[in-house]
C-alpha atoms as one frame of an Amber mdcrd trajectory, in Angstrom:
protein
   7.341  35.786 -33.842   6.339  38.141 -30.883   3.645  35.097 -29.690   6.398
  32.926 -30.049   8.890  35.030 -28.225   6.261  35.910 -25.609   4.263  33.242
 -24.269   4.450  30.482 -21.787   5.790  27.577 -22.363   5.652  26.207 -18.230
   8.611  25.454 -16.532   9.268  28.802 -16.137  10.088  29.184 -19.312   8.263
  32.441 -21.374   9.174  32.462 -25.442  10.308  29.436 -27.219  14.211  30.142
 -27.133  13.871  30.114 -23.418  11.884  26.748 -23.220  14.243  25.139 -25.514
  16.449  26.040 -22.933  14.776  24.986 -20.105  13.796  22.157 -21.460  16.796
  20.442 -23.801  19.263  22.446 -22.589  19.725  23.707 -26.151  18.586  26.545
 -28.863  15.686  26.145 -30.256  17.429  26.330 -34.103  19.367  23.231 -32.966
  15.734  20.746 -31.753  14.767  18.047 -33.373  11.327  17.684 -34.725  10.045
  15.633 -31.906  11.378  17.924 -29.527  10.175  20.771 -31.509   5.971  19.027
 -31.604   6.215  18.806 -28.127   7.390  22.073 -26.982   4.843  23.416 -30.085
   2.045  21.459 -28.211   2.638  23.103 -24.965   0.879  27.047 -25.413  -2.028
  25.140 -25.150  -2.124  23.990 -21.486   1.491  24.518 -20.265   0.445  22.794
 -17.030  -1.581  20.014 -17.795   1.186  19.251 -20.696   4.021  19.772 -18.872
   6.212  16.604 -19.722   8.332  17.340 -15.794   5.044  16.871 -13.855   3.318
  14.749 -16.507   5.361  13.193 -19.076   1.984  10.850 -20.706   0.217  14.017
 -21.360   3.501  15.674 -23.512   3.580  12.916 -25.089  -0.024  12.575 -26.127
  -0.326  16.399 -27.029   3.368  16.082 -29.189   1.766  13.109 -31.175  -1.458
  15.670 -31.630   0.706  18.040 -33.242   2.392  15.426 -35.415  -0.799  13.916
 -36.523  -1.754  17.446 -37.427   1.407  18.270 -39.074   0.554  15.068 -41.216
  -2.861  16.258 -42.534  -1.764  19.567 -43.547   1.335  18.021 -45.531   4.423
  19.146 -43.463   5.478  15.883 -42.859   4.855  12.539 -43.938   3.771   9.268
 -42.166   6.554   7.635 -41.613   8.047  10.746 -40.562   5.586  11.627 -37.583
   6.060   7.957 -36.323   9.815   8.177 -36.593   9.498  11.642 -34.177   6.576
   9.976 -31.906   8.670   7.440 -30.843  12.469   9.519 -30.448  13.645   9.425
 -27.520  13.429  12.914 -25.420  15.811  14.119 -22.373  14.795  16.749 -20.615
  17.550  18.449 -18.882  18.138  22.563 -19.228  20.390  25.109 -19.276  21.565
  25.919 -15.746  20.474  29.533 -14.614  19.728  30.811 -11.154  16.664  29.201
  -9.871  17.020  27.260  -5.990  14.489  24.009  -5.868  13.977  23.757  -9.549
  10.748  21.517  -9.178   9.184  23.290  -6.268   9.687  26.246  -7.693   7.767
  24.860 -11.313   4.960  23.337  -8.929   4.441  26.792  -7.027   4.209  28.101
 -10.248   1.301  25.923 -11.933   0.194  25.923  -8.123   0.052  29.985  -8.095
  -2.060  30.064 -11.811  -4.290  27.575 -10.402  -4.981  29.838  -6.893  -5.219
  33.777  -9.144  -4.980  32.666 -12.904  -3.189  32.792 -15.717  -3.490  36.471
 -16.193  -2.914  37.512 -12.397   0.673  35.772 -12.693   1.647  36.934 -15.888
   1.558  40.744 -15.362   3.690  39.601 -12.558   4.219  41.454  -9.127   3.305
  39.200  -6.914   4.414  38.557  -3.799   4.177  34.700  -3.208   4.744  32.911
   0.246   5.849  29.383  -0.262   5.867  26.275   2.901   9.360  25.495   1.987
  11.808  25.909   4.581  15.130  26.421   3.073  17.424  25.443   5.904  15.488
  22.119   5.726  15.349  21.831   1.406  18.806  22.511   1.141  19.568  19.399
   3.711  17.557  17.123   2.403  18.955  17.871  -1.550  22.323  17.411   0.325
  21.633  14.214   1.831  20.229  13.008  -1.713  23.375  13.449  -3.994  25.575
  12.236  -0.577  23.248   8.738  -0.646  23.203   8.310  -4.483  26.619   8.593
  -4.495  27.314   5.905  -1.984  24.739   3.826  -4.760  27.706   4.079  -7.275
  30.141   3.173  -4.911  31.279  -1.272  -5.600  31.532  -3.452  -2.009  32.188
  -7.212  -1.248  28.288  -7.702  -0.793  27.285  -5.522  -3.643  28.366  -4.056
  -6.909  27.393  -0.459  -7.751  23.167   0.225  -7.647  22.854   1.384 -10.901
  20.710   4.022 -10.087  20.626   7.723 -10.672  17.631   9.507  -9.612  15.878
  10.017  -6.528  13.139  12.019  -5.286  11.868  13.025  -1.570   8.414  15.170
  -0.348   8.881  16.088   3.260   5.440  17.345   4.494   4.140  19.084   8.447
   1.613  17.815   9.962  -0.674  19.828   7.918   0.282  19.172   4.316   2.527
  22.000   4.167   5.017  21.108   1.968   8.938  21.840   3.283  11.048  20.342
   1.569  10.817  18.402  -2.288  13.384  16.959  -4.639  12.554  15.834  -8.167
  15.717  14.697  -8.767  19.656  15.333  -7.657  20.165  17.297 -10.597  17.614
  19.327 -12.429  20.188  20.292 -15.203  21.160  17.086 -15.735  19.692  15.731
 -19.303  21.763  12.533 -19.280  19.751  11.103 -16.805  16.604  13.289 -17.581
  17.096  15.605 -14.270  14.039  17.542 -15.312  11.571  14.736 -14.823  10.087
  15.465 -11.618   9.975  12.424  -9.827   7.804  13.432  -6.571   5.229  13.404
  -9.746   6.351  11.014 -12.098   3.685   7.872 -12.474   5.730   5.073 -10.617
   4.535   1.043  -9.038   4.748   1.514  -5.615   5.137  -2.191  -5.007   4.528
  -3.013  -1.203   3.829   0.682  -0.454   0.383   0.594  -0.631  -0.954  -2.370
   1.402  -1.213  -0.305   4.467  -4.254   0.588   2.570  -5.255  -2.333   2.032
  -5.521  -3.823   6.008  -6.937  -0.404   6.826 -10.006  -1.663   4.821  -9.993
  -4.817   6.445  -9.698  -3.335   9.562 -12.729  -0.476   8.952 -14.712  -4.284
   7.974 -14.273  -5.636  11.936 -10.715  -7.656  11.715  -7.778  -6.396  13.712
  -4.127  -6.558  13.745  -4.190 -10.175  16.014  -6.654 -11.521  13.360  -4.703
 -14.490  11.633  -4.150 -14.951   8.327  -2.782 -18.122   5.731   0.945 -16.862
   3.929   0.308 -19.974   1.722   1.144 -21.286  -1.326  -2.371 -20.050  -2.849
  -2.842 -19.842  -6.366  -6.197 -17.142  -7.561  -8.431 -16.959 -10.461  -7.326
 -13.941 -12.491 -10.163 -12.141 -14.631  -9.132 -13.666 -17.596  -9.623 -17.275
 -16.033  -6.007 -17.435 -15.237  -4.010 -18.598 -12.373  -2.282 -16.276 -10.491
   0.445 -17.229  -8.019   2.038 -14.844  -5.851   5.156 -14.991  -4.073   6.869
 -13.881  -1.223   9.900 -11.692  -1.416  12.039 -13.757   0.550  10.848 -17.114
  -1.040   9.144 -18.326   2.040   5.680 -19.231   3.727   5.145 -18.130   6.731
   2.094 -19.965   7.722  -0.814 -18.645   9.983   0.340 -15.551  11.092  -1.543
 -12.509  12.585  -2.394  -9.693  10.333   0.530  -7.526  12.551   3.158  -9.817
  11.470   1.983 -10.289   7.601   2.018  -6.047   7.576   5.243  -5.438   9.287
   6.785  -7.913   7.828   5.252  -7.658   4.228   4.398 -10.687   3.478   2.933
 -10.395  -0.442   0.766 -13.675  -0.304  -0.925 -12.945   2.763  -1.732  -9.088
   1.499  -3.593 -10.933  -1.432  -5.175 -13.383   0.740  -6.495 -10.046   2.481
  -7.879  -8.521  -0.855  -8.977 -11.508  -1.832 -11.812 -11.645   1.211 -12.281
  -8.067   0.822 -12.658  -7.482  -2.547 -10.164  -5.763  -5.077 -12.203  -2.096
  -5.057 -11.712  -2.435  -1.204  -8.314  -1.126  -1.877  -8.478   1.700  -4.680
 -11.965   2.751  -2.631  -9.587   3.269   0.835  -6.812   4.865  -1.050  -9.085
   7.276  -2.973 -10.363   8.384   0.051  -7.213   9.505   1.206  -5.680  11.513
  -1.584  -4.739   8.730  -4.183  -6.830   8.454  -7.478  -4.202   7.039 -10.116
  -4.754   3.716  -9.292  -7.544   3.493 -12.265  -9.382   0.233 -12.981  -9.317
  -2.434  -9.830 -10.621  -5.264 -12.035  -7.506  -3.922 -14.798  -4.809  -5.181
 -11.908  -6.582  -7.723 -10.542  -5.746  -8.824  -6.614  -2.007  -7.909  -7.775
  -2.859  -4.626  -7.034  -2.115  -4.377  -3.087   1.443  -5.170  -4.178   1.671
  -2.290  -6.058   0.349  -2.980  -9.375  -0.662   0.496 -10.477   0.810   3.854
 -10.392   0.879   6.473  -7.940   2.915  10.187  -7.374   4.698   9.829  -4.328
   3.767  13.445  -3.802   0.539  11.997  -2.985   1.818   8.424  -1.575   2.762
  10.416   0.938   0.279  13.037   1.473  -1.984   9.662   1.685   0.307   8.204
   4.405   0.096  11.719   6.328  -3.945  11.750   6.591  -3.034   7.764   8.586
  -0.442  10.661  10.899  -3.278  12.098  11.234  -5.791  10.493  12.372  -7.331
   9.899   9.439  -7.820  13.597   7.415  -7.677  13.452   3.725  -4.666  15.672
   3.778  -4.138  17.991   0.709  -0.897  19.299   0.175   0.441  22.811  -0.625
   3.115  24.742  -1.352   1.738  28.189  -0.939   0.909  29.877   2.129   0.115
  33.743   0.384  -0.603  35.900  -2.151  -0.168  39.584  -1.792   0.110  42.040
  -4.811   2.567  44.724  -5.059   0.219  47.164  -3.467  -0.361  44.972  -0.492
  -3.699  43.356  -1.271  -3.945  39.719  -0.440  -5.454  37.977  -2.930  -4.844
  34.353  -0.973  -4.247  32.994   1.904  -4.131  29.334   2.598  -7.346  28.770
   4.644  -7.080  27.319   7.938  -7.085  23.762   8.040 -10.815  22.046   7.879
 -10.227  18.405   9.608 -12.124  16.136   7.231 -12.432  12.640   8.740 -12.019
  10.128   5.575 -11.171   7.114   8.127 -12.039   6.190  11.160  -9.704   7.440
  13.475  -9.365   4.509  15.586  -8.741   2.600  11.741  -5.421   4.828  11.203
  -4.254   3.775  14.843  -4.583   1.002  14.392  -2.196   0.620  10.601   0.288
   3.200  12.466   0.189   1.099  15.531   1.849  -2.044  12.962   4.311   0.262
  10.960   5.181   1.446  14.218   6.229  -1.828  15.255   9.728  -2.409  15.285
   9.107  -6.422  16.969   6.480  -7.204  14.301   9.322  -5.566  11.749  12.291
  -7.344  12.921  12.094 -11.327  10.967  12.521  -9.503   7.975  13.998  -6.337
   8.253  16.079  -6.892  11.690  15.730  -4.856  14.755  18.478  -2.303  13.354
  19.176  -0.584  10.305  17.643   2.078   7.691  14.042   1.904   8.837  15.134
   2.161  12.718  14.812   5.742  14.521  15.985   7.029  18.175  11.751   7.484
  18.356   8.863   6.073  17.027   7.984   5.981  14.063   5.529   3.806  11.285
   7.111   2.805   8.078   6.838   1.130   5.471   8.552   0.390   2.421   8.321
  -0.357  -1.598  10.100  -2.530  -4.222   9.306  -3.549  -7.344  10.183  -6.183
  -9.914  13.374  -5.966 -11.160  13.936  -3.510  -8.392  13.318  -0.140 -10.637
  11.905   1.572  -7.765  12.158   1.619  -3.797   9.891   3.539  -1.762   9.999
   4.105   1.342   7.687   6.801   3.764   6.658   6.482   6.825   5.737   9.476
   9.597   5.488  10.516  13.201   3.084  12.621  14.770   4.936  15.822  13.194
   6.890  14.818   9.666   6.135  12.487   7.034   8.358  11.722   4.462   8.159
   9.894   1.352  11.287   8.562  -0.523  11.423   6.818  -4.217  15.108   5.804
  -5.316  14.852   4.305  -9.286  16.024   5.285 -12.856  13.505   8.566 -14.625
  13.366   5.934 -17.868  12.021   3.305 -15.919  15.428   0.816 -16.407  16.505
  -1.792 -13.772  18.586  -0.985 -10.661  21.462  -3.704  -9.647  19.503  -5.377
  -6.578  18.896  -1.783  -4.709  15.853  -2.313  -2.306  13.739   0.359  -0.250
  15.758  -1.497   2.471  19.112  -0.110   0.751  17.770   2.619  -1.777  15.534
   4.800  -0.466  15.359   3.913   3.732  19.146   5.247   4.480  17.590   8.727
   2.975  13.970   8.372   4.870  16.301   8.084   7.902  18.454  10.818   7.421
  15.986  13.454   6.200  13.475  12.054   9.107  16.128  12.868  11.092  16.928
  16.401   9.886  13.496  17.365  10.043  13.021  16.566  13.831  14.857  19.387
  15.749  13.104  17.012  19.611  11.882  14.087  20.352   8.603  14.181  18.566
   5.495  13.064  21.012   4.547   9.377  20.986   1.875   7.956  19.247  -1.299
   7.568  21.362  -4.407   5.280  20.789  -7.997   7.239  20.412 -10.735   6.750
  22.584 -12.795   3.499  21.798 -10.218   0.769  21.494  -8.765  -1.604  23.989
  -5.744  -3.776  24.356  -6.937  -7.312  25.122  -4.742 -10.615  25.321  -4.868
 -13.324  23.083  -4.006 -16.224  21.658  -0.512 -15.285  19.194  -1.715 -17.616
  16.740  -5.711 -17.487  16.452  -6.746 -14.342  17.472  -8.815 -15.319  20.241
  -9.434 -15.155  23.346  -6.955 -17.865  24.520  -7.505 -21.189  26.547  -4.946
 -23.196  28.690  -3.763 -24.613  25.454  -2.345 -21.375  23.891   0.906 -21.168
  24.702   2.051 -18.180  22.703   0.085 -15.282  23.698   0.317 -11.919  22.816
  -1.829  -7.997  23.705  -3.103  -6.359  20.830  -5.409  -3.831  20.101  -9.381
  -4.044  19.252 -12.546  -1.528  18.391 -14.475  -1.828  21.249 -16.985  -3.034
  19.168 -15.332  -5.786  17.640 -13.656  -7.254  20.558 -12.891 -10.675  20.467
 -15.711 -12.789  22.087 -15.020 -16.255  20.762 -12.167 -18.823  22.851  -9.179
 -20.388  20.285 -10.822 -23.394  18.633  -6.684 -23.971  17.128  -5.096 -25.090
  20.156  -5.766 -28.189  22.387  -4.554 -30.230  24.893  -3.664 -33.648  24.340
  -2.796 -36.542  26.359   0.242 -38.321  25.206   2.547 -41.654  25.855   5.645
 -40.247  27.183   6.872 -43.509  25.957   6.035 -43.373  22.318   4.324 -39.908
  21.489   1.379 -41.262  20.742  -1.999 -40.116  22.390  -2.546 -41.925  25.286
  -4.527 -44.957  25.542  -6.653 -46.673  28.878  -3.770 -48.948  28.654  -1.243
 -46.243  29.146  -0.160 -45.804  32.922  -0.683 -42.429  34.640   3.407 -42.184
  35.298   3.712 -42.289  31.532   0.848 -40.018  30.664   1.380 -36.130  29.660
  -0.313 -33.486  28.713   0.856 -31.636  25.622  -0.234 -28.490  23.209  -2.174
 -29.485  20.262  -3.176 -27.300  16.547  -6.072 -27.833  15.190  -4.819 -26.235
  11.668  -7.425 -24.968   9.419  -7.564 -26.504   6.630  -6.109 -23.682   4.112
  -3.130 -23.642   5.827  -2.644 -27.356   6.866  -0.970 -28.629   3.731   2.053
 -25.921   4.875   1.934 -27.146   8.047   2.016 -30.886   6.933   4.891 -30.226
   4.716   7.171 -27.727   7.610   6.238 -31.075   9.628   3.840 -29.843  12.313
   0.740 -31.295  11.293   0.987 -35.442   9.879  -0.188 -36.246   6.887  -2.995
 -37.521   8.578  -4.771 -35.067   9.493  -8.486 -34.574   8.184  -8.454 -32.764
   4.767 -11.268 -32.000   2.298 -11.153 -34.925  -0.671 -13.533 -32.914  -3.471
 -15.305 -29.387  -3.378 -18.038 -28.447  -5.271 -20.126 -25.111  -5.932 -22.368
 -23.222  -2.628 -26.049 -23.912  -3.594 -26.363 -20.182  -3.360 -25.832 -18.317
  -6.189 -22.994 -15.825  -6.101 -25.472 -13.037  -5.641 -26.673 -14.374  -2.277
 -25.935 -12.162   1.240 -25.416 -15.097   2.861 -23.344 -17.439   1.500 -20.710
 -20.251   3.508 -17.241 -19.551   1.860 -15.893 -22.696   3.508 -17.164 -25.704
   3.818 -18.053 -25.877   0.054 -21.428 -27.692  -0.491 -20.737 -30.967  -1.779
 -17.209 -31.252  -0.047 -16.000 -34.281   1.512 -13.966 -35.300   4.450 -12.212
 -38.188   5.852 -11.853 -38.707   9.890  -8.623 -40.436  10.467  -8.214 -43.500
  12.483  -5.413 -42.243  14.501  -5.709 -38.912  15.054  -8.405 -38.049  18.221
 -11.304 -37.395  16.921 -11.986 -34.671  18.849  -9.406 -32.230  17.735 -10.516
 -33.555  13.456 -12.705 -30.594  13.237 -13.483 -28.027  10.403 -12.996 -24.326
   9.554 -16.334 -22.634   8.967 -16.520 -19.199   7.454 -19.681 -17.483   6.417
 -20.423 -14.443   4.772 -23.130 -12.436   5.177 -23.651  -8.467   3.243 -26.512
  -8.047   5.798 -24.905  -7.285   9.021 -25.806  -4.398  10.734 -26.100  -3.075
  14.205 -28.646  -5.427  16.332 -28.110  -8.134  13.702 -27.128 -11.642  14.403
 -26.212 -14.610  12.071 -27.271 -17.880  12.570 -25.485 -21.587  11.080 -28.171
 -24.440  11.617 -26.619 -27.872  11.380 -28.786 -30.392  10.548 -32.182 -28.591
  11.498 -30.088 -27.416  14.686 -28.936 -23.778  15.210 -25.334 -24.575  16.219
 -23.732 -21.166  16.074 -24.887 -17.613  16.295 -22.989 -14.505  15.674 -23.413
 -10.887  16.221 -20.564  -9.154  14.604 -17.928 -10.400  11.526 -15.244 -12.496
  11.825 -18.357 -14.555  11.464 -15.902 -18.023  11.786 -16.320 -21.046  14.198
 -14.899 -24.632  14.291 -17.421 -28.156  14.045 -16.724 -31.437  15.202 -16.449
 -33.761  12.445 -18.646 -36.681  12.662 -19.435 -39.421   9.931 -22.363 -38.872
   7.818 -23.938 -36.055   5.125 -24.865 -32.655   6.941 -26.605 -29.998   6.013
 -24.999 -26.324   6.775 -27.784 -23.686   6.140 -27.386 -19.639   7.602 -30.015
 -17.953   8.470 -29.778 -14.019   9.573 -32.182 -11.901  11.805 -31.969  -8.006
  11.728 -33.335  -5.692  14.026 -36.184  -5.128  12.757 -37.213  -8.927  12.731
 -36.639  -9.000   8.981 -35.710 -12.784   8.606 -32.954 -14.476   5.789 -31.728
 -17.739   4.875 -29.858 -19.078   2.578 -30.469 -22.617   0.837 -28.807 -25.891
   2.279
């Protein structure tokens, strides 16, 4: 009895009666078997099994207790099974406590810092990172917005959303405000469940880390990617065809526009080119360790197919804001005894650089680009602030989860909106559900206008063709200035645009018989093979454009360090009699795993060197010609060692 009345059950509850009131809002004598089994499993590791912060672990521990009860003959198998599947509604009896979810997290962090025995003995003065004025404002913002979402309008019914969570970090990772739910004590919507630490699918909020991995490998915001109907093969051999949120395809787009506009197909294309492992590896570096085995989720991982915690995701974005440093969020600054002895002092930050600051700056520049985001999200709205801010939304299937995470150089704020039980909302998106809260919290956190984002040394702004991302020619009518790492500056000229001479009367290519006064020069796009069908369907290219008739596999094995992604071995192409021969080109894409400083990759066509590269991307456009042709890759390292692929 003494043990049950004094032991710690987690969630600031000492003794079983306090635990019953704290977790379920009722006396212990009214607990069900399922609730009793959950509480009985907590004292062994209250923080690890806390159902508020770790519901999956708590359920697993509950099942262990029920199994042991069955083995000891206290209950039968059917009773154990019913109890294991009984829904649990968490929400305690109100008592005087500020920021309850944050307080529980402080208590758990305190035990990890000074030991459980010191916490149980008491007498400690704990100075937290929390800003109480900001905390009160954030709590009010959450409640106000959730109330508004329940009010039907002419354009939208009630959104059927009951929960939201917010994490606000300063530039060093100190938690200044944290809301786990709008009402900790409301058991009807599992208010005690901490939305800041619960595992949820992040949707598109995970995409920036895919693009960070791409930029790290030599690509840039100006690099093109095909947002076109695409089919990918899963590990199970099934076909996976991602679709965009707006139900449309956008053709050949820059990575800047693809990320800012949150195009799903483009993101899958990028991850497919990088390899699925690139995303969890990048996320792990920045503090997200819950993505699990990438093979289990496949390419859908970049669309938020795994689960993350808002607490971790916000910290990862804070790492981007900090120029690629690992940010570990913390709630405790200092712990002293009643005699003034300092037991803990949060150490001064020691930068842990996990990502090139220039790569982080590229991601930030895209996420802060209001113009690039406008086509998908508009130029006004909840994602726009009176100052530059990087921001990304996320929405999962059936509107189960809404996310908005964004930052300035001073603050990073993450918001999740949804229902604790995972039930779907009614048409609420990251823009309508989470973004208004994010916008209001960002305004509340910033007492003055933040400094604009700055580009670190080693980067240059270069004018490129807006379509190809390469140096423009006179045929490139649309150009943009974009950022590149100095070692990855574009060197090739645009291979997509050509100037063609047309007969003004017919619109057909001019011939030697066309009078000079009817000849007009117009720009023409030579579409890459992977977006050609989209261009034809969109009326941007003719059906006679060169298309591959059939494809085969490369003679190299998949493990070869030198590979041609395009063209494939045995592929056949038709030359059109109606198009100028010089406009019928084949996009060549090579892959090289041997790349190092000073090395050079060469492409040999029919026994002669045709193209050479000193750095990725290894792409070029080859003029189609009649007959059979042999392509062979040759790589020569800086030390003179040479590798070659089979023809």
